[in-house]
């Protein structure tokens, strides 16, 4: 029997980061940069007006006040994007839009509200200092600066910066493509008629959502019956678009469970009992060099196995720095007996704050695998293998599901 740590190490060992891709900006969202991004321009590329008003020489307005305005001749008007060379002379001002290039000789902008808004001659009612209301050249980014290091995750904020410095394409670690295959004669699609003995395919939908949440691209296959040729054909067909395959179901020793028989001739897949609760046998290996993870059919067990073993792998393939969910110590509200020698994962409802501390209440009885309890949980309490009895008030580390 493998420990949780041993199985996780084996999972991370077979999954390698994908080759970087050069993509357009919108396709980079959610991905991790595979290169350092260096600005090749200054941002802004020139001194710009920080607001609408008048570009002035600040020295000429030293005595300007409400009671003693200073009159300036308005010699020109500059709009954003105007590239005409404009030079300010003493005693004059230039009407200027926010974002427009500052005229030569001007070192400040007087806002509209501090003037009479004159068109040919303006009364300025306040003094300004040099640099006031001016966005200096390279004040945001200087050419040659590494603005985003390799390993940065790209979101809307980073897209704004990349577009702002003129980058249209970047190299990223692509989101892993994950095919999910649910196995079982009894499975039917939610929304379809259900006969006695049928079970709605919760795992296909749940695991696809979990893959997306982990940063992958999910491709869900319709449930496959417990039939050797159908399962073998499905897996072989899906390998062409998969960086990783997840199967769920078909791992029991009973009649009709086909995963072992199908995968044995297709690739190198090992099946081990893993010392965890909930849990049982898990499969891990490769088929034509594509990693494959075989999870149980019970939806709660499958979700916890995904969180423990598959989610870190997806984040590793995608180039993420933090592979595991954040955790918090929390006081447990009730006690129970935990299976000796096994790491137990218990869905809990976590409440509290950093100042008051955190408390955790099991969302369903420990040891039970109930979908309602998992749906209501916002964390998973982890009971170490060496703990046989959890005592009320004891502190356990809880993995944050909604962080």
Tab-separated table of C-alpha atoms in Angstrom:
chain	number	residue	atom	x	y	z
A	1	UNK	CA	0.000	0.000	0.000
A	2	UNK	CA	1.307	3.415	-0.952
A	3	UNK	CA	1.193	6.423	1.315
A	4	UNK	CA	-0.435	9.627	0.099
A	5	UNK	CA	2.982	11.274	-0.101
A	6	UNK	CA	4.420	8.410	-2.180
A	7	UNK	CA	1.521	8.453	-4.632
A	8	UNK	CA	1.649	12.242	-4.988
A	9	UNK	CA	5.386	12.091	-5.702
A	10	UNK	CA	4.745	9.479	-8.392
A	11	UNK	CA	2.021	11.657	-9.933
A	12	UNK	CA	4.269	14.707	-10.106
A	13	UNK	CA	7.098	12.612	-11.530
A	14	UNK	CA	5.245	11.457	-14.667
A	15	UNK	CA	3.773	14.849	-15.589
A	16	UNK	CA	6.213	17.289	-17.143
A	17	UNK	CA	5.595	20.928	-18.100
A	18	UNK	CA	4.366	21.363	-21.661
A	19	UNK	CA	6.431	23.115	-24.333
A	20	UNK	CA	5.923	26.903	-24.372
A	21	UNK	CA	3.611	28.419	-26.967
A	22	UNK	CA	3.765	31.823	-28.638
A	23	UNK	CA	0.205	33.189	-28.426
A	24	UNK	CA	-1.730	36.421	-28.940
A	25	UNK	CA	-2.598	38.348	-25.786
A	26	UNK	CA	-6.182	37.176	-25.376
A	27	UNK	CA	-5.071	33.545	-25.591
A	28	UNK	CA	-2.531	34.180	-22.826
A	29	UNK	CA	-5.166	34.972	-20.184
A	30	UNK	CA	-4.963	32.442	-17.337
A	31	UNK	CA	-1.615	31.104	-18.523
A	32	UNK	CA	1.853	31.462	-17.011
A	33	UNK	CA	4.579	33.362	-18.837
A	34	UNK	CA	7.393	31.235	-20.214
A	35	UNK	CA	9.670	34.243	-20.786
A	36	UNK	CA	10.785	37.436	-19.118
A	37	UNK	CA	8.944	40.328	-20.741
A	38	UNK	CA	11.249	43.319	-21.273
A	39	UNK	CA	9.851	46.691	-22.309
A	40	UNK	CA	11.476	48.105	-25.430
A	41	UNK	CA	9.785	51.503	-25.108
A	42	UNK	CA	9.302	54.080	-22.383
A	43	UNK	CA	5.830	54.306	-20.883
A	44	UNK	CA	4.697	57.023	-21.316
A	45	UNK	CA	6.842	57.628	-24.376
A	46	UNK	CA	6.836	61.414	-23.752
A	47	UNK	CA	5.871	63.898	-21.048
A	48	UNK	CA	2.051	63.945	-21.090
A	49	UNK	CA	-0.626	66.134	-19.550
A	50	UNK	CA	-2.173	64.411	-16.562
A	51	UNK	CA	-5.526	66.161	-16.941
A	52	UNK	CA	-7.442	68.640	-19.095
A	53	UNK	CA	-6.302	72.245	-18.676
A	54	UNK	CA	-3.487	74.553	-19.729
A	55	UNK	CA	0.193	73.710	-20.151
A	56	UNK	CA	2.219	76.486	-18.532
A	57	UNK	CA	5.609	77.570	-17.236
A	58	UNK	CA	5.198	77.236	-13.483
A	59	UNK	CA	7.690	80.038	-12.760
A	60	UNK	CA	5.389	82.560	-14.424
A	61	UNK	CA	2.515	81.805	-12.031
A	62	UNK	CA	4.306	82.323	-8.715
A	63	UNK	CA	1.853	84.970	-7.523
A	64	UNK	CA	-1.341	83.596	-9.020
A	65	UNK	CA	-4.294	83.417	-6.600
A	66	UNK	CA	-8.061	83.831	-6.567
A	67	UNK	CA	-7.741	87.540	-5.788
A	68	UNK	CA	-4.718	88.110	-8.045
A	69	UNK	CA	-5.100	85.996	-11.190
A	70	UNK	CA	-2.364	85.925	-13.803
A	71	UNK	CA	-3.370	86.455	-17.428
A	72	UNK	CA	-1.718	84.314	-20.106
A	73	UNK	CA	-2.098	84.325	-23.874
A	74	UNK	CA	-3.452	81.012	-25.222
A	75	UNK	CA	-1.121	80.386	-28.128
A	76	UNK	CA	-2.205	76.918	-29.255
A	77	UNK	CA	-4.307	73.831	-28.456
A	78	UNK	CA	-2.897	70.291	-28.255
A	79	UNK	CA	-4.990	67.143	-28.429
A	80	UNK	CA	-4.056	63.597	-27.375
A	81	UNK	CA	-1.959	62.024	-30.127
A	82	UNK	CA	-0.914	65.403	-31.562
A	83	UNK	CA	2.706	65.114	-32.703
A	84	UNK	CA	3.198	68.693	-33.925
A	85	UNK	CA	6.272	70.294	-32.309
A	86	UNK	CA	4.910	73.005	-30.014
A	87	UNK	CA	7.068	75.346	-27.971
A	88	UNK	CA	5.693	77.476	-25.156
A	89	UNK	CA	6.946	81.053	-24.732
A	90	UNK	CA	6.962	83.095	-21.509
A	91	UNK	CA	3.624	84.712	-20.728
A	92	UNK	CA	1.673	82.143	-22.716
A	93	UNK	CA	-0.254	78.911	-22.168
A	94	UNK	CA	-1.333	76.009	-24.376
A	95	UNK	CA	-4.807	74.518	-24.099
A	96	UNK	CA	-4.185	70.810	-23.591
A	97	UNK	CA	-6.139	67.558	-23.287
A	98	UNK	CA	-5.359	64.851	-20.773
A	99	UNK	CA	-2.847	62.483	-22.359
A	100	UNK	CA	-1.590	65.001	-24.902
A	101	UNK	CA	2.192	65.572	-25.225
A	102	UNK	CA	3.503	68.539	-23.244
A	103	UNK	CA	4.795	71.470	-25.306
A	104	UNK	CA	8.511	72.191	-25.094
A	105	UNK	CA	9.163	74.676	-22.299
A	106	UNK	CA	6.011	73.776	-20.333
A	107	UNK	CA	6.571	72.067	-16.994
A	108	UNK	CA	3.081	71.947	-15.414
A	109	UNK	CA	-0.638	71.812	-16.201
A	110	UNK	CA	-3.220	74.121	-14.639
A	111	UNK	CA	-6.617	72.356	-14.336
A	112	UNK	CA	-9.681	73.874	-15.987
A	113	UNK	CA	-11.359	74.647	-12.643
A	114	UNK	CA	-8.535	76.987	-11.590
A	115	UNK	CA	-9.040	79.223	-14.629
A	116	UNK	CA	-11.789	81.182	-16.376
A	117	UNK	CA	-11.510	78.734	-19.312
A	118	UNK	CA	-10.511	81.454	-21.722
A	119	UNK	CA	-9.932	80.527	-25.359
A	120	UNK	CA	-7.569	83.275	-26.538
A	121	UNK	CA	-6.554	84.639	-23.154
A	122	UNK	CA	-6.908	82.802	-19.858
A	123	UNK	CA	-7.033	84.010	-16.257
A	124	UNK	CA	-5.157	81.577	-13.976
A	125	UNK	CA	-6.267	81.718	-10.327
A	126	UNK	CA	-3.707	79.446	-8.648
A	127	UNK	CA	0.008	78.765	-8.739
A	128	UNK	CA	1.362	75.341	-9.739
A	129	UNK	CA	4.694	73.698	-9.104
A	130	UNK	CA	7.038	72.192	-11.687
A	131	UNK	CA	5.872	68.705	-12.662
A	132	UNK	CA	2.358	69.172	-11.257
A	133	UNK	CA	-0.302	67.292	-13.263
A	134	UNK	CA	2.353	65.951	-15.670
A	135	UNK	CA	2.976	62.282	-16.442
A	136	UNK	CA	6.726	62.170	-16.997
A	137	UNK	CA	8.314	60.172	-19.787
A	138	UNK	CA	9.205	56.676	-18.502
A	139	UNK	CA	7.472	57.529	-15.234
A	140	UNK	CA	5.601	54.206	-15.449
A	141	UNK	CA	8.077	51.981	-17.300
A	142	UNK	CA	11.557	52.677	-18.634
A	143	UNK	CA	12.777	50.900	-21.767
A	144	UNK	CA	14.898	47.895	-20.839
A	145	UNK	CA	12.923	47.128	-17.660
A	146	UNK	CA	11.772	43.551	-17.051
A	147	UNK	CA	8.107	44.305	-16.467
A	148	UNK	CA	6.873	40.721	-16.003
A	149	UNK	CA	9.192	37.872	-15.008
A	150	UNK	CA	8.910	34.316	-16.252
A	151	UNK	CA	6.389	32.444	-14.128
A	152	UNK	CA	3.951	35.343	-13.803
A	153	UNK	CA	0.303	34.432	-14.290
A	154	UNK	CA	-1.435	36.510	-16.946
A	155	UNK	CA	-4.738	38.168	-16.077
A	156	UNK	CA	-6.474	41.373	-17.216
A	157	UNK	CA	-3.993	43.536	-15.291
A	158	UNK	CA	-0.999	41.996	-17.004
A	159	UNK	CA	-2.725	42.202	-20.400
A	160	UNK	CA	-3.098	45.964	-19.893
A	161	UNK	CA	0.639	46.279	-19.258
A	162	UNK	CA	1.624	44.042	-22.167
A	163	UNK	CA	-0.614	45.915	-24.585
A	164	UNK	CA	0.586	49.225	-23.154
A	165	UNK	CA	4.188	48.469	-24.069
A	166	UNK	CA	3.153	47.270	-27.521
A	167	UNK	CA	3.391	43.508	-27.066
A	168	UNK	CA	0.878	41.580	-29.178
A	169	UNK	CA	2.226	38.075	-28.556
A	170	UNK	CA	3.938	36.393	-25.605
A	171	UNK	CA	5.343	32.958	-24.801
A	172	UNK	CA	3.302	31.071	-22.217
A	173	UNK	CA	3.000	27.653	-20.683
A	174	UNK	CA	-0.216	26.400	-22.311
A	175	UNK	CA	-3.154	25.275	-20.215
A	176	UNK	CA	-3.054	21.454	-20.087
A	177	UNK	CA	-5.713	19.710	-22.167
A	178	UNK	CA	-7.463	17.149	-20.015
A	179	UNK	CA	-9.873	14.474	-21.246
A	180	UNK	CA	-12.332	13.112	-18.671
A	181	UNK	CA	-13.816	9.659	-19.264
A	182	UNK	CA	-16.617	8.381	-16.991
A	183	UNK	CA	-17.048	4.606	-17.059
A	184	UNK	CA	-20.118	2.543	-16.190
A	185	UNK	CA	-23.169	0.870	-17.749
A	186	UNK	CA	-25.325	2.553	-15.113
A	187	UNK	CA	-24.369	6.138	-15.980
A	188	UNK	CA	-26.810	8.487	-17.683
A	189	UNK	CA	-26.493	12.158	-18.535
A	190	UNK	CA	-28.150	14.617	-16.134
A	191	UNK	CA	-31.388	15.851	-17.684
A	192	UNK	CA	-32.056	12.523	-19.423
A	193	UNK	CA	-34.654	9.956	-18.317
A	194	UNK	CA	-33.364	7.618	-15.606
A	195	UNK	CA	-34.440	4.002	-15.293
A	196	UNK	CA	-34.266	2.039	-12.014
A	197	UNK	CA	-30.622	1.310	-11.273
A	198	UNK	CA	-29.324	4.188	-13.378
A	199	UNK	CA	-27.043	6.841	-11.856
A	200	UNK	CA	-26.538	10.363	-13.139
A	201	UNK	CA	-22.954	11.059	-14.216
A	202	UNK	CA	-21.857	13.498	-11.511
A	203	UNK	CA	-18.141	12.839	-11.957
A	204	UNK	CA	-17.875	13.848	-15.603
A	205	UNK	CA	-19.277	17.291	-14.897
A	206	UNK	CA	-17.561	17.753	-11.540
A	207	UNK	CA	-14.113	16.745	-12.756
A	208	UNK	CA	-14.401	18.907	-15.874
A	209	UNK	CA	-15.217	21.862	-13.626
A	210	UNK	CA	-12.336	21.000	-11.311
A	211	UNK	CA	-9.934	20.866	-14.269
A	212	UNK	CA	-11.046	24.313	-15.414
A	213	UNK	CA	-10.700	25.680	-11.879
A	214	UNK	CA	-7.148	24.305	-11.740
A	215	UNK	CA	-6.231	26.143	-14.948
A	216	UNK	CA	-6.685	23.328	-17.463
A	217	UNK	CA	-8.873	22.914	-20.546
A	218	UNK	CA	-11.408	20.158	-19.987
A	219	UNK	CA	-12.779	17.852	-22.671
A	220	UNK	CA	-15.546	15.709	-21.279
A	221	UNK	CA	-16.400	12.452	-23.045
A	222	UNK	CA	-19.875	10.948	-22.812
A	223	UNK	CA	-20.052	8.081	-20.324
A	224	UNK	CA	-18.537	4.859	-21.663
A	225	UNK	CA	-20.140	1.484	-20.828
A	226	UNK	CA	-18.266	-1.319	-19.053
A	227	UNK	CA	-17.235	-2.880	-22.336
A	228	UNK	CA	-13.603	-3.531	-23.166
A	229	UNK	CA	-13.545	-2.520	-26.818
A	230	UNK	CA	-15.649	0.630	-26.241
A	231	UNK	CA	-13.350	1.874	-23.479
A	232	UNK	CA	-10.160	0.998	-25.377
A	233	UNK	CA	-11.423	2.764	-28.499
A	234	UNK	CA	-12.454	5.848	-26.511
A	235	UNK	CA	-9.086	6.204	-24.799
A	236	UNK	CA	-7.125	5.676	-28.005
A	237	UNK	CA	-9.289	8.212	-29.869
A	238	UNK	CA	-8.848	10.855	-27.170
A	239	UNK	CA	-5.058	10.648	-26.888
A	240	UNK	CA	-4.609	12.919	-29.901
A	241	UNK	CA	-5.981	15.936	-28.037
A	242	UNK	CA	-4.960	15.103	-24.466
A	243	UNK	CA	-2.028	16.238	-22.375
A	244	UNK	CA	-3.547	14.154	-19.598
A	245	UNK	CA	-6.431	11.677	-19.294
A	246	UNK	CA	-8.634	11.115	-16.257
A	247	UNK	CA	-10.857	8.067	-15.979
A	248	UNK	CA	-13.413	7.685	-13.212
A	249	UNK	CA	-15.086	4.417	-12.298
A	250	UNK	CA	-14.284	0.886	-13.337
A	251	UNK	CA	-11.720	0.259	-10.592
A	252	UNK	CA	-13.535	-2.255	-8.387
A	253	UNK	CA	-12.823	-5.958	-8.459
A	254	UNK	CA	-16.396	-6.779	-9.405
A	255	UNK	CA	-17.765	-7.996	-12.707
A	256	UNK	CA	-17.863	-5.387	-15.433
A	257	UNK	CA	-15.018	-3.214	-14.140
A	258	UNK	CA	-12.769	-2.899	-17.131
A	259	UNK	CA	-10.074	-0.260	-16.560
A	260	UNK	CA	-7.241	-2.638	-15.653
A	261	UNK	CA	-7.960	-5.002	-18.532
A	262	UNK	CA	-8.072	-2.186	-21.068
A	263	UNK	CA	-5.032	-0.232	-19.888
A	264	UNK	CA	-2.710	-3.186	-19.376
A	265	UNK	CA	-2.027	-3.716	-23.120
A	266	UNK	CA	-2.248	0.006	-24.011
A	267	UNK	CA	0.453	1.411	-21.787
A	268	UNK	CA	2.294	1.312	-18.474
A	269	UNK	CA	-0.276	1.881	-15.733
A	270	UNK	CA	0.138	0.845	-12.127
A	271	UNK	CA	-2.761	0.273	-9.733
A	272	UNK	CA	-2.143	0.773	-6.030
A	273	UNK	CA	-4.157	0.921	-2.852
A	274	UNK	CA	-3.390	4.324	-1.339
A	275	UNK	CA	-3.549	4.815	2.426
A	276	UNK	CA	-6.252	7.491	2.468
A	277	UNK	CA	-9.883	7.899	3.500
A	278	UNK	CA	-12.030	8.235	1.539
A	279	UNK	CA	-10.209	6.265	-1.085
A	280	UNK	CA	-9.237	2.943	-2.417
A	281	UNK	CA	-7.289	1.740	-5.406
A	282	UNK	CA	-5.968	4.390	-7.792
A	283	UNK	CA	-4.373	3.977	-11.186
A	284	UNK	CA	-1.420	5.968	-12.486
A	285	UNK	CA	0.767	5.664	-15.544
A	286	UNK	CA	1.078	6.568	-19.214
A	287	UNK	CA	-0.548	5.517	-22.456
A	288	UNK	CA	1.535	6.471	-25.504
A	289	UNK	CA	3.466	8.883	-23.261
A	290	UNK	CA	0.258	10.598	-22.123
A	291	UNK	CA	-0.225	10.560	-18.331
A	292	UNK	CA	-3.413	8.843	-17.211
A	293	UNK	CA	-5.035	9.028	-13.780
A	294	UNK	CA	-7.628	6.434	-12.836
A	295	UNK	CA	-9.967	7.658	-10.093
A	296	UNK	CA	-12.763	5.846	-8.250
A	297	UNK	CA	-16.388	6.138	-9.333
A	298	UNK	CA	-17.743	7.483	-6.034
A	299	UNK	CA	-18.120	11.239	-6.648
A	300	UNK	CA	-16.851	12.420	-3.251
A	301	UNK	CA	-13.885	10.049	-3.328
A	302	UNK	CA	-13.102	11.078	-6.902
A	303	UNK	CA	-13.174	14.776	-6.006
A	304	UNK	CA	-10.852	14.322	-3.033
A	305	UNK	CA	-8.477	12.176	-5.092
A	306	UNK	CA	-8.472	14.893	-7.759
A	307	UNK	CA	-7.700	17.604	-5.189
A	308	UNK	CA	-4.930	15.539	-3.629
A	309	UNK	CA	-3.181	14.163	-6.693
A	310	UNK	CA	-4.401	15.566	-10.023
A	311	UNK	CA	-4.801	19.274	-9.272
A	312	UNK	CA	-1.106	19.672	-8.276
A	313	UNK	CA	-0.094	17.899	-11.489
A	314	UNK	CA	-2.186	20.227	-13.659
A	315	UNK	CA	-0.657	23.253	-11.990
A	316	UNK	CA	2.836	21.813	-12.473
A	317	UNK	CA	2.193	21.242	-16.187
A	318	UNK	CA	0.863	24.794	-16.496
A	319	UNK	CA	4.016	26.205	-14.897
A	320	UNK	CA	2.358	27.439	-11.699
A	321	UNK	CA	4.625	28.122	-8.726
A	322	UNK	CA	2.145	27.086	-6.019
A	323	UNK	CA	0.988	23.540	-6.689
A	324	UNK	CA	-1.141	23.030	-3.599
A	325	UNK	CA	-4.109	24.789	-2.074
A	326	UNK	CA	-3.573	27.162	0.816
A	327	UNK	CA	-4.341	25.804	4.270
A	328	UNK	CA	-5.289	27.196	7.669
A	329	UNK	CA	-5.171	25.660	11.146
A	330	UNK	CA	-8.650	25.310	12.622
A	331	UNK	CA	-10.173	24.002	15.835
A	332	UNK	CA	-12.407	20.999	15.147
A	333	UNK	CA	-15.911	21.174	16.644
A	334	UNK	CA	-16.379	17.469	17.295
A	335	UNK	CA	-14.313	14.344	17.730
A	336	UNK	CA	-14.238	11.019	15.907
A	337	UNK	CA	-12.113	7.921	15.363
A	338	UNK	CA	-9.848	8.105	12.318
A	339	UNK	CA	-8.636	4.942	10.534
A	340	UNK	CA	-5.151	4.091	11.804
A	341	UNK	CA	-2.321	4.360	9.306
A	342	UNK	CA	-4.385	6.322	6.776
A	343	UNK	CA	-4.586	10.015	5.967
A	344	UNK	CA	-8.202	11.096	6.309
A	345	UNK	CA	-9.802	13.940	4.350
A	346	UNK	CA	-12.977	15.379	5.882
A	347	UNK	CA	-15.062	18.094	4.160
A	348	UNK	CA	-15.688	20.882	6.684
A	349	UNK	CA	-17.300	24.280	6.978
A	350	UNK	CA	-14.623	26.761	8.045
A	351	UNK	CA	-15.430	30.009	9.866
A	352	UNK	CA	-13.379	32.644	11.681
A	353	UNK	CA	-10.758	35.292	11.017
A	354	UNK	CA	-7.005	35.781	11.409
A	355	UNK	CA	-7.537	37.717	14.650
A	356	UNK	CA	-10.066	35.338	16.239
A	357	UNK	CA	-8.755	32.101	14.809
A	358	UNK	CA	-10.669	29.508	12.798
A	359	UNK	CA	-13.165	26.767	13.632
A	360	UNK	CA	-14.185	23.826	11.444
A	361	UNK	CA	-17.409	21.823	11.537
A	362	UNK	CA	-17.629	18.569	9.531
A	363	UNK	CA	-20.089	19.079	6.666
A	364	UNK	CA	-21.127	15.417	6.926
A	365	UNK	CA	-20.226	12.639	9.379
A	366	UNK	CA	-16.501	11.796	9.074
A	367	UNK	CA	-16.089	8.639	7.051
A	368	UNK	CA	-19.295	9.235	5.079
A	369	UNK	CA	-19.071	10.180	1.402
A	370	UNK	CA	-22.024	12.493	0.883
A	371	UNK	CA	-22.312	14.866	-2.034
A	372	UNK	CA	-24.438	17.296	-0.027
A	373	UNK	CA	-21.727	17.572	2.602
A	374	UNK	CA	-19.015	18.151	-0.002
A	375	UNK	CA	-21.137	20.803	-1.730
A	376	UNK	CA	-21.628	22.667	1.565
A	377	UNK	CA	-17.958	22.456	2.565
A	378	UNK	CA	-15.484	25.267	1.935
A	379	UNK	CA	-12.422	23.368	3.160
A	380	UNK	CA	-11.076	19.873	3.716
A	381	UNK	CA	-9.641	18.981	7.107
A	382	UNK	CA	-6.624	16.669	6.906
A	383	UNK	CA	-6.108	14.076	9.637
A	384	UNK	CA	-2.519	12.726	9.698
A	385	UNK	CA	-1.848	8.985	9.447
A	386	UNK	CA	-0.557	8.963	13.014
A	387	UNK	CA	-3.775	10.357	14.519
A	388	UNK	CA	-6.221	7.633	15.511
A	389	UNK	CA	-8.631	9.756	17.523
A	390	UNK	CA	-9.605	13.328	16.694
A	391	UNK	CA	-10.548	15.174	19.892
A	392	UNK	CA	-13.014	18.080	19.901
A	393	UNK	CA	-11.016	21.310	20.088
A	394	UNK	CA	-7.985	19.747	18.419
A	395	UNK	CA	-6.334	21.758	15.644
A	396	UNK	CA	-6.192	20.331	12.139
A	397	UNK	CA	-4.905	21.891	8.947
A	398	UNK	CA	-7.712	22.609	6.485
A	399	UNK	CA	-7.242	22.990	2.722
A	400	UNK	CA	-9.177	26.014	1.443
A	401	UNK	CA	-11.486	25.041	-1.419
A	402	UNK	CA	-12.891	28.480	-2.202
A	403	UNK	CA	-9.664	30.502	-1.984
